[in-house]
């Protein structure tokens, strides 16, 4: 009887010890086993194997990530637009003309749908008005203050709590294997830098984004300052992303993550190089836990990218099938 009990306890130790060891060694615990997870781990294994045919020196291990829809939730509208809409209300007393001028009038009335009919030109006007006329440091403080109190309309949580846990694990996994991780986003670089480092572990100098013209000035008491103007300097989206990578990083990525047609050229540029390379798309197909959208969406449209992924063999990361959890607060 004692011998049987001892054998039983030993077998339990082996079974649960194996499970525990697997849990501890799994670099992407929030991912289900599937093609995307396997592709990521396989690439890391190949490029980090010294003496192997695909070995990549540490300085050349570059990974780029889109932000909106790839690292955090972008529905029902881009977070930076939510910030701009709120800024319109705050700034309205200094702009009485907005009461009759679209799309400002609609935003002051809480009618986002009507405001959206102003199109790209109208929304760029909102960005220009709410993101300029102050120093860079003043704007960054506005963003920090807003991100603390703003809440997502559906999840009722701060926007920076709606980052994707599986992607945070990828960031950590890549960095643990000698990669430098960069955000390459169509969003404003000055909007991302105040909060993204704490959320993703990516320092400000590794955040590439769209930007307005900034002027050097001597402010009060002759103190130097950087002043944000309403002029557009660079749009880091679509074909602008490889350009932004070249200008700001100076190295071609060997792995890139996106979620929309705005990331297509970044994935094309990344996978066109020599050696082992990988491009992946996050596919939003989970309406229950987040959102489901692709070809017909006005936000984060994935149409040409779907076709390109099929043609080039880029793995689609299914939120529904590949991710055990989506947000960090779901982790138990």
Short mmCIF file of C-alpha atoms in Angstrom, two decimals:
data_model
loop_
_atom_site.label_atom_id
_atom_site.label_comp_id
_atom_site.label_asym_id
_atom_site.label_seq_id
_atom_site.Cartn_x
_atom_site.Cartn_y
_atom_site.Cartn_z
CA UNK A 1 0.00 0.00 0.00
CA UNK A 2 2.82 2.38 0.94
CA UNK A 3 4.65 1.54 -2.30
CA UNK A 4 1.54 2.22 -4.40
CA UNK A 5 1.01 5.57 -2.66
CA UNK A 6 4.62 6.49 -3.23
CA UNK A 7 4.40 5.62 -6.94
CA UNK A 8 1.19 7.66 -7.21
CA UNK A 9 2.84 10.72 -5.64
CA UNK A 10 5.86 10.36 -7.90
CA UNK A 11 3.61 10.21 -10.97
CA UNK A 12 1.75 13.33 -9.83
CA UNK A 13 5.06 15.14 -9.38
CA UNK A 14 6.15 14.18 -12.88
CA UNK A 15 2.87 15.26 -14.50
CA UNK A 16 2.44 18.55 -12.67
CA UNK A 17 6.16 19.26 -12.65
CA UNK A 18 6.18 18.94 -16.44
CA UNK A 19 3.15 21.22 -16.79
CA UNK A 20 4.71 23.78 -14.45
CA UNK A 21 8.03 23.71 -16.30
CA UNK A 22 6.24 24.21 -19.59
CA UNK A 23 4.34 27.19 -18.17
CA UNK A 24 7.56 28.72 -16.92
CA UNK A 25 9.40 28.24 -20.21
CA UNK A 26 6.60 29.34 -22.53
CA UNK A 27 7.69 32.81 -23.74
CA UNK A 28 4.18 33.66 -24.95
CA UNK A 29 1.81 32.26 -22.32
CA UNK A 30 -1.22 34.28 -23.48
CA UNK A 31 -0.99 32.74 -26.94
CA UNK A 32 -2.60 29.51 -28.07
CA UNK A 33 -0.35 27.18 -30.03
CA UNK A 34 -0.78 28.01 -33.69
CA UNK A 35 0.94 29.24 -36.84
CA UNK A 36 1.66 32.84 -35.64
CA UNK A 37 3.14 31.78 -32.29
CA UNK A 38 5.21 29.08 -33.93
CA UNK A 39 6.46 31.50 -36.60
CA UNK A 40 7.57 34.09 -34.01
CA UNK A 41 9.39 31.57 -31.83
CA UNK A 42 10.97 29.89 -34.84
CA UNK A 43 12.31 33.18 -36.21
CA UNK A 44 13.81 34.12 -32.83
CA UNK A 45 15.44 30.71 -32.55
CA UNK A 46 16.99 30.93 -36.00
CA UNK A 47 18.35 34.48 -35.80
CA UNK A 48 19.82 33.99 -32.31
CA UNK A 49 21.60 30.68 -32.97
CA UNK A 50 25.28 31.54 -33.15
CA UNK A 51 27.01 29.76 -35.99
CA UNK A 52 23.68 29.01 -37.65
CA UNK A 53 22.96 30.00 -41.27
CA UNK A 54 20.35 32.58 -40.21
CA UNK A 55 22.21 34.16 -37.30
CA UNK A 56 21.70 37.93 -37.04
CA UNK A 57 24.05 40.07 -34.93
CA UNK A 58 22.35 41.87 -32.04
CA UNK A 59 22.63 45.40 -33.56
CA UNK A 60 20.68 44.20 -36.61
CA UNK A 61 17.81 42.61 -34.68
CA UNK A 62 15.15 45.23 -35.33
CA UNK A 63 11.43 44.70 -34.72
CA UNK A 64 8.77 47.25 -35.62
CA UNK A 65 5.20 47.48 -34.37
CA UNK A 66 2.29 49.59 -35.49
CA UNK A 67 0.44 51.00 -32.47
CA UNK A 68 -3.27 51.58 -33.18
CA UNK A 69 -4.98 48.21 -33.55
CA UNK A 70 -1.68 46.32 -33.20
CA UNK A 71 -0.58 47.17 -29.66
CA UNK A 72 -3.81 48.67 -28.29
CA UNK A 73 -7.50 49.04 -29.09
CA UNK A 74 -8.33 51.47 -31.91
CA UNK A 75 -12.13 51.18 -32.03
CA UNK A 76 -14.63 52.83 -32.13
CA UNK A 77 -12.20 55.59 -33.18
CA UNK A 78 -8.50 56.22 -32.85
CA UNK A 79 -7.51 57.15 -29.30
CA UNK A 80 -5.70 60.26 -30.49
CA UNK A 81 -8.96 61.43 -32.07
CA UNK A 82 -10.74 60.88 -28.75
CA UNK A 83 -8.09 63.11 -27.17
CA UNK A 84 -8.58 65.73 -29.88
CA UNK A 85 -12.38 65.65 -29.49
CA UNK A 86 -12.05 66.23 -25.75
CA UNK A 87 -9.56 69.03 -26.36
CA UNK A 88 -12.10 70.80 -28.59
CA UNK A 89 -14.48 71.00 -25.64
CA UNK A 90 -11.75 72.28 -23.32
CA UNK A 91 -10.56 74.90 -25.81
CA UNK A 92 -14.03 76.01 -26.97
CA UNK A 93 -14.29 79.09 -24.69
CA UNK A 94 -11.27 80.57 -26.50
CA UNK A 95 -12.83 79.81 -29.91
CA UNK A 96 -16.42 81.13 -30.13
CA UNK A 97 -16.30 80.64 -33.91
CA UNK A 98 -16.39 76.86 -33.37
CA UNK A 99 -20.07 77.08 -32.41
CA UNK A 100 -20.95 77.51 -36.09
CA UNK A 101 -17.93 75.95 -37.82
CA UNK A 102 -17.86 72.26 -38.74
CA UNK A 103 -16.65 69.80 -37.65
CA UNK A 104 -16.09 71.69 -34.39
CA UNK A 105 -19.81 72.45 -34.04
CA UNK A 106 -20.72 68.78 -34.24
CA UNK A 107 -18.02 67.80 -31.74
CA UNK A 108 -19.25 70.39 -29.24
CA UNK A 109 -22.71 68.88 -29.60
CA UNK A 110 -21.31 65.36 -29.06
CA UNK A 111 -22.22 64.35 -32.61
CA UNK A 112 -19.13 62.39 -33.66
CA UNK A 113 -20.95 60.82 -36.61
CA UNK A 114 -21.63 64.20 -38.22
CA UNK A 115 -18.10 65.36 -37.45
CA UNK A 116 -16.75 62.33 -39.29
CA UNK A 117 -18.51 63.44 -42.49
CA UNK A 118 -15.98 66.28 -42.67
CA UNK A 119 -13.56 63.66 -43.90
CA UNK A 120 -9.80 63.65 -43.61
CA UNK A 121 -9.53 67.37 -44.25
CA UNK A 122 -11.91 68.23 -41.42
CA UNK A 123 -10.32 65.83 -38.95
CA UNK A 124 -6.85 67.15 -39.80
CA UNK A 125 -8.18 70.63 -39.01
CA UNK A 126 -9.24 69.36 -35.58
CA UNK A 127 -5.80 67.83 -35.00
CA UNK A 128 -4.07 71.04 -36.11
CA UNK A 129 -6.21 73.18 -33.79
CA UNK A 130 -5.88 70.95 -30.73
CA UNK A 131 -2.24 69.88 -31.13
CA UNK A 132 -0.55 73.25 -31.68
CA UNK A 133 -0.10 76.69 -30.15
CA UNK A 134 1.86 75.40 -27.18
CA UNK A 135 5.29 74.02 -26.35
CA UNK A 136 6.11 70.34 -26.75
CA UNK A 137 6.43 69.95 -22.97
CA UNK A 138 3.04 71.62 -22.41
CA UNK A 139 1.40 69.32 -24.95
CA UNK A 140 2.98 66.23 -23.40
CA UNK A 141 1.59 67.25 -20.03
CA UNK A 142 -1.87 67.67 -21.57
CA UNK A 143 -1.62 64.11 -22.89
CA UNK A 144 -0.47 62.73 -19.52
CA UNK A 145 -3.31 64.46 -17.71
CA UNK A 146 -5.87 63.24 -20.23
CA UNK A 147 -4.72 59.61 -20.32
CA UNK A 148 -5.22 59.45 -16.52
CA UNK A 149 -8.89 60.42 -16.62
CA UNK A 150 -10.20 59.46 -20.10
CA UNK A 151 -12.21 56.25 -20.37
CA UNK A 152 -13.03 54.00 -23.30
CA UNK A 153 -16.75 54.27 -24.20
CA UNK A 154 -17.30 50.50 -24.22
CA UNK A 155 -14.84 49.07 -21.70
CA UNK A 156 -15.02 52.00 -19.25
CA UNK A 157 -11.31 51.70 -18.55
CA UNK A 158 -8.34 54.01 -19.17
CA UNK A 159 -7.14 53.68 -22.74
CA UNK A 160 -3.66 52.61 -21.66
CA UNK A 161 -5.22 49.60 -19.90
CA UNK A 162 -6.49 48.45 -23.29
CA UNK A 163 -3.11 47.41 -24.58
CA UNK A 164 -2.87 43.84 -25.86
CA UNK A 165 -1.33 41.42 -23.36
CA UNK A 166 -0.18 38.94 -26.05
CA UNK A 167 1.67 41.72 -27.88
CA UNK A 168 3.30 42.94 -24.66
CA UNK A 169 4.61 39.39 -24.27
CA UNK A 170 6.02 39.50 -27.81
CA UNK A 171 7.77 42.79 -27.04
CA UNK A 172 9.33 41.33 -23.89
CA UNK A 173 10.28 38.08 -25.63
CA UNK A 174 12.01 39.86 -28.49
CA UNK A 175 13.91 42.21 -26.17
CA UNK A 176 15.03 39.23 -24.06
CA UNK A 177 16.60 37.88 -27.25
CA UNK A 178 18.55 40.96 -28.20
CA UNK A 179 15.97 42.77 -30.34
CA UNK A 180 15.40 46.49 -30.32
CA UNK A 181 11.66 47.13 -30.47
CA UNK A 182 10.26 50.21 -32.20
CA UNK A 183 6.77 51.66 -32.55
CA UNK A 184 6.19 52.83 -36.12
CA UNK A 185 2.75 54.41 -36.14
CA UNK A 186 0.59 56.76 -38.13
CA UNK A 187 -0.29 58.36 -34.80
CA UNK A 188 1.41 61.49 -33.60
CA UNK A 189 4.84 60.93 -32.11
CA UNK A 190 4.26 63.65 -29.50
CA UNK A 191 0.99 61.99 -28.49
CA UNK A 192 2.57 58.55 -27.98
CA UNK A 193 5.78 59.44 -26.18
CA UNK A 194 4.17 60.64 -22.89
CA UNK A 195 2.48 57.29 -22.10
CA UNK A 196 3.83 54.52 -24.39
CA UNK A 197 7.19 53.93 -22.62
CA UNK A 198 5.46 52.92 -19.37
CA UNK A 199 2.93 50.74 -21.21
CA UNK A 200 5.24 48.91 -23.62
CA UNK A 201 8.75 49.34 -22.27
CA UNK A 202 9.75 51.21 -25.43
CA UNK A 203 11.76 54.40 -24.82
CA UNK A 204 10.76 57.69 -26.50
CA UNK A 205 13.66 57.59 -28.96
CA UNK A 206 12.33 54.27 -30.32
CA UNK A 207 8.90 55.70 -31.15
CA UNK A 208 8.42 56.78 -34.76
CA UNK A 209 5.24 58.59 -35.75
CA UNK A 210 3.60 61.39 -37.66
CA UNK A 211 4.70 64.86 -36.70
CA UNK A 212 3.91 68.54 -37.07
CA UNK A 213 6.40 71.31 -37.62
CA UNK A 214 8.16 72.28 -34.40
CA UNK A 215 9.98 75.59 -34.05
CA UNK A 216 12.77 76.54 -31.68
CA UNK A 217 11.98 79.74 -29.81
CA UNK A 218 13.20 81.82 -26.93
CA UNK A 219 10.27 82.11 -24.55
CA UNK A 220 9.79 84.13 -21.41
CA UNK A 221 12.98 85.28 -19.77
CA UNK A 222 14.89 84.07 -22.81
CA UNK A 223 14.31 80.40 -21.95
CA UNK A 224 14.67 78.08 -24.99
CA UNK A 225 11.55 76.11 -25.94
CA UNK A 226 10.16 73.95 -28.73
CA UNK A 227 6.84 75.30 -30.04
CA UNK A 228 4.22 73.19 -31.85
CA UNK A 229 2.80 74.79 -35.00
CA UNK A 230 -0.30 73.61 -36.94
CA UNK A 231 1.76 72.70 -40.02
CA UNK A 232 2.19 69.02 -40.94
CA UNK A 233 5.78 67.83 -41.20
CA UNK A 234 5.54 64.08 -41.86
CA UNK A 235 2.81 61.45 -42.11
CA UNK A 236 4.14 58.12 -40.90
CA UNK A 237 1.52 55.93 -42.55
CA UNK A 238 1.31 53.71 -45.61
CA UNK A 239 4.35 54.32 -47.84
CA UNK A 240 5.55 56.82 -45.24
CA UNK A 241 6.35 54.02 -42.79
CA UNK A 242 9.39 52.61 -44.62
CA UNK A 243 10.58 56.20 -45.08
CA UNK A 244 10.14 56.87 -41.37
CA UNK A 245 12.02 53.66 -40.56
CA UNK A 246 14.88 54.70 -42.81
CA UNK A 247 15.06 58.21 -41.36
CA UNK A 248 14.64 57.34 -37.68
CA UNK A 249 16.04 53.81 -37.34
CA UNK A 250 18.48 53.44 -40.22
CA UNK A 251 18.13 49.66 -40.33
CA UNK A 252 15.69 47.38 -42.09
CA UNK A 253 13.51 45.40 -39.64
CA UNK A 254 13.58 41.62 -39.70
CA UNK A 255 10.13 41.28 -38.10
CA UNK A 256 7.18 43.67 -38.31
CA UNK A 257 3.65 43.63 -36.90
CA UNK A 258 0.67 45.57 -38.25
CA UNK A 259 -3.10 45.31 -38.47
CA UNK A 260 -4.25 47.49 -41.36
CA UNK A 261 -3.58 48.58 -44.92
CA UNK A 262 -1.60 51.46 -43.45
CA UNK A 263 1.00 48.88 -42.41
CA UNK A 264 1.22 47.12 -45.77
CA UNK A 265 4.32 48.91 -47.03
CA UNK A 266 6.10 48.36 -43.70
CA UNK A 267 5.52 44.61 -43.98
CA UNK A 268 6.56 44.62 -47.63
CA UNK A 269 9.76 46.51 -46.80
CA UNK A 270 10.55 44.23 -43.86
CA UNK A 271 10.05 40.94 -45.68
CA UNK A 272 11.85 42.03 -48.87
CA UNK A 273 15.29 41.87 -47.26
CA UNK A 274 17.71 38.96 -47.35
CA UNK A 275 17.80 36.26 -44.71
CA UNK A 276 14.97 35.06 -42.49
CA UNK A 277 12.22 37.66 -42.11
CA UNK A 278 8.64 37.81 -40.95
CA UNK A 279 5.61 40.05 -41.32
CA UNK A 280 2.43 39.47 -39.32
CA UNK A 281 -1.03 41.03 -39.24
CA UNK A 282 -3.24 41.22 -36.15
CA UNK A 283 -6.71 40.29 -37.44
CA UNK A 284 -9.60 41.71 -35.43
CA UNK A 285 -12.14 38.90 -35.55
CA UNK A 286 -13.42 38.78 -31.98
CA UNK A 287 -16.53 40.94 -31.58
CA UNK A 288 -17.30 39.41 -28.19
CA UNK A 289 -14.03 40.25 -26.43
CA UNK A 290 -12.98 43.26 -28.55
CA UNK A 291 -14.13 44.12 -32.10
CA UNK A 292 -14.48 42.37 -35.45
CA UNK A 293 -13.57 44.33 -38.59
CA UNK A 294 -11.36 44.22 -41.67
CA UNK A 295 -12.16 45.03 -45.32
CA UNK A 296 -15.01 47.52 -44.88
CA UNK A 297 -13.99 49.28 -41.70
CA UNK A 298 -13.40 53.04 -41.71
CA UNK A 299 -11.00 52.57 -38.79
CA UNK A 300 -8.08 50.19 -39.26
CA UNK A 301 -9.25 48.84 -42.62
CA UNK A 302 -7.53 45.59 -43.58
CA UNK A 303 -8.35 44.96 -47.23
CA UNK A 304 -5.28 45.02 -49.45
CA UNK A 305 -3.33 43.69 -46.52
CA UNK A 306 -5.49 40.56 -46.33
CA UNK A 307 -4.76 39.80 -49.95
CA UNK A 308 -1.07 40.53 -49.51
CA UNK A 309 -0.89 38.29 -46.44
CA UNK A 310 -2.37 35.37 -48.39
CA UNK A 311 -0.04 36.00 -51.33
CA UNK A 312 3.14 36.40 -49.28
CA UNK A 313 2.49 33.86 -46.55
CA UNK A 314 2.32 36.42 -43.75
CA UNK A 315 0.60 34.84 -40.73
CA UNK A 316 -2.70 36.35 -39.63
CA UNK A 317 -2.94 36.59 -35.87
CA UNK A 318 -6.54 35.73 -35.04
CA UNK A 319 -7.65 37.50 -31.87
CA UNK A 320 -10.36 34.90 -31.48
CA UNK A 321 -8.25 31.78 -32.03
CA UNK A 322 -4.68 32.75 -31.20
CA UNK A 323 -5.10 34.81 -28.03
CA UNK A 324 -6.18 33.31 -24.72
CA UNK A 325 -6.70 36.79 -23.31
CA UNK A 326 -6.69 40.20 -24.95
CA UNK A 327 -6.09 42.77 -22.21
CA UNK A 328 -3.73 42.65 -19.20
CA UNK A 329 -6.59 42.96 -16.69
CA UNK A 330 -7.92 39.61 -17.95
CA UNK A 331 -4.81 37.76 -16.80
CA UNK A 332 -5.48 35.73 -13.65
#
